[in-house]
Coordinates of C-alpha atoms in Angstrom, one line a residue:
M1 CA 224.5 122.1 209.1
S2 CA 221.8 122.5 211.8
A3 CA 221.5 125.6 213.9
E4 CA 222.7 123.7 217.0
K5 CA 225.8 122.4 215.2
G6 CA 226.5 125.9 213.8
T7 CA 226.3 127.4 217.3
A8 CA 228.6 124.7 218.7
V9 CA 231.2 125.4 216.0
Q10 CA 231.0 129.1 216.7
E11 CA 231.5 128.5 220.4
T12 CA 234.5 126.2 219.7
E13 CA 236.0 128.8 217.3
A14 CA 235.4 131.6 219.8
A15 CA 237.1 129.6 222.6
S16 CA 240.2 129.3 220.4
V17 CA 240.5 133.0 219.8
P18 CA 242.1 135.0 222.7
L19 CA 239.6 137.0 224.7
S20 CA 241.6 140.2 224.0
K21 CA 241.3 139.7 220.2
R22 CA 237.5 139.1 220.6
R23 CA 237.2 142.3 222.6
L24 CA 239.1 144.2 220.0
K25 CA 236.9 142.8 217.2
T26 CA 233.8 143.7 219.3
W27 CA 235.2 147.3 219.7
I28 CA 235.8 147.6 216.0
R29 CA 232.2 146.3 215.3
I30 CA 230.7 148.9 217.8
L31 CA 232.7 151.7 216.1
G32 CA 231.5 150.5 212.7
V33 CA 227.9 150.4 213.7
T34 CA 228.1 153.8 215.4
R35 CA 229.7 155.4 212.4
M36 CA 227.2 153.9 210.0
A37 CA 224.2 155.1 212.2
E38 CA 225.7 158.5 212.6
A39 CA 226.4 158.9 208.8
H40 CA 222.8 157.8 208.1
L41 CA 221.4 160.3 210.6
R42 CA 223.6 163.1 209.2
E43 CA 222.4 162.4 205.7
F44 CA 218.8 162.1 206.9
L45 CA 219.0 165.5 208.6
R46 CA 220.7 167.1 205.6
V47 CA 218.3 165.7 203.0
E48 CA 215.0 165.8 204.9
H49 CA 215.5 168.9 207.0
D50 CA 218.4 170.9 205.4
T51 CA 220.2 170.9 208.8
T52 CA 223.3 169.3 210.4
L53 CA 223.8 166.9 213.3
P54 CA 225.7 169.6 215.3
R55 CA 222.8 172.0 214.9
F56 CA 220.4 169.2 216.0
D57 CA 222.7 168.4 219.0
V58 CA 222.8 172.1 220.2
M59 CA 219.0 172.4 219.9
A60 CA 218.5 169.1 221.7
A61 CA 220.7 170.2 224.6
L62 CA 218.8 173.5 224.9
Y63 CA 215.5 171.7 224.6
R64 CA 216.3 169.2 227.3
R65 CA 217.4 171.8 229.8
R66 CA 214.5 174.2 229.1
V67 CA 216.6 177.0 230.8
P68 CA 219.1 179.3 229.1
L69 CA 222.6 177.8 229.2
S70 CA 226.0 179.5 229.2
M71 CA 228.2 178.8 226.2
S72 CA 230.6 176.9 228.5
E73 CA 227.7 174.8 229.9
L74 CA 226.6 174.0 226.4
S75 CA 230.1 173.1 225.3
R76 CA 230.5 170.8 228.3
L77 CA 227.2 169.0 227.6
L78 CA 228.1 168.5 224.0
L79 CA 231.7 167.5 224.7
V80 CA 233.0 170.1 222.2
S81 CA 235.2 173.1 222.4
N82 CA 233.7 176.6 223.1
G83 CA 234.7 177.6 219.6
N84 CA 232.7 174.7 218.0
A85 CA 229.6 175.5 220.1
T86 CA 229.9 179.2 219.3
T87 CA 230.1 178.6 215.5
V88 CA 226.9 176.5 215.6
V89 CA 225.1 178.9 217.9
D90 CA 226.1 181.8 215.6
R91 CA 224.3 180.1 212.7
L92 CA 221.3 179.1 214.7
E93 CA 221.0 182.7 216.0
K94 CA 221.3 184.1 212.4
D95 CA 218.4 181.7 211.4
G96 CA 216.3 182.9 214.4
L97 CA 216.3 179.6 216.2
V98 CA 218.2 180.6 219.3
R99 CA 218.8 183.8 221.2
R100 CA 221.7 185.0 223.2
V101 CA 220.9 186.9 226.5
P102 CA 223.6 188.6 228.6
F103 CA 223.7 187.1 232.1
E104 CA 222.4 189.6 234.7
A105 CA 225.1 188.9 237.3
D106 CA 228.0 189.1 234.8
R107 CA 227.4 190.9 231.5
R108 CA 230.5 189.2 230.0
T109 CA 228.6 185.8 230.2
V110 CA 226.0 185.1 227.6
H111 CA 223.2 182.5 227.9
V112 CA 221.6 180.8 225.0
S113 CA 218.1 179.5 224.7
L114 CA 215.7 178.4 221.9
T115 CA 213.4 180.9 220.4
D116 CA 209.7 180.0 219.9
E117 CA 210.6 179.2 216.3
G118 CA 213.5 177.1 217.4
L119 CA 211.4 175.2 219.8
A120 CA 208.8 174.4 217.2
Q121 CA 211.4 173.4 214.6
F122 CA 213.2 171.2 217.1
E123 CA 210.0 169.4 218.1
K124 CA 209.5 168.5 214.5
L125 CA 213.1 167.5 214.0
A126 CA 213.1 165.4 217.2
A127 CA 209.9 163.5 216.2
D128 CA 211.4 162.7 212.7
H129 CA 214.8 161.9 214.3
E130 CA 213.1 159.4 216.7
R131 CA 211.3 157.7 213.8
E132 CA 214.5 157.4 211.9
V133 CA 216.4 155.9 214.9
D134 CA 213.4 153.6 215.4
Q135 CA 213.9 152.3 211.9
L136 CA 217.6 151.9 212.4
F137 CA 216.9 149.7 215.5
A138 CA 213.8 147.9 214.0
R139 CA 215.5 144.5 213.9
L140 CA 216.1 144.5 217.6
T141 CA 213.5 142.9 219.9
D142 CA 212.6 144.2 223.4
A143 CA 214.9 141.5 224.8
D144 CA 217.8 142.6 222.4
L145 CA 217.4 146.2 223.5
D146 CA 217.4 145.3 227.2
A147 CA 220.5 143.1 226.8
L148 CA 222.3 145.8 224.7
K149 CA 221.4 148.5 227.3
D150 CA 222.8 146.3 230.1
I151 CA 226.0 145.6 228.2
L152 CA 226.5 149.3 227.3
K153 CA 225.8 150.3 230.9
K154 CA 228.5 147.8 232.1
L155 CA 231.0 149.2 229.5
G156 CA 230.2 152.7 230.6
K157 CA 231.0 151.9 234.2
D158 CA 234.4 150.5 233.1
A159 CA 235.2 153.5 230.9
Q160 CA 234.8 156.1 233.7

């Protein structure tokens, strides 16, 4: 069967399947790809860097902001509970990668920032993480990436 005939058959089959079913199948595919990529990155961070994705995420949030963050700000950015963020920050602090500093205006509030060692380690992690994500997306062309970005942007607007 030629490529043109194959495409025509796919279009005919797609037209016979209700749009709601096609959307559901697309949602399931998005979840599957996301889970596969996340599992791959978790394993990569564990094997290559002896760290976890939550630790990477906390360090990334602190790196992006470049200013100390309160635990509640950090939790909000990461979309996790204060307890989850605290557990990860405790381990990072024990390893000398972050520091807690009491907030001047309210000593009950603690701000967290990367230490110099944490900054250096995160920059190495981030570079390796970027290379790994680049490999995961290597089959996508510039046009594919632009189209995917536009579709995800459209979906993001609908989800808000």
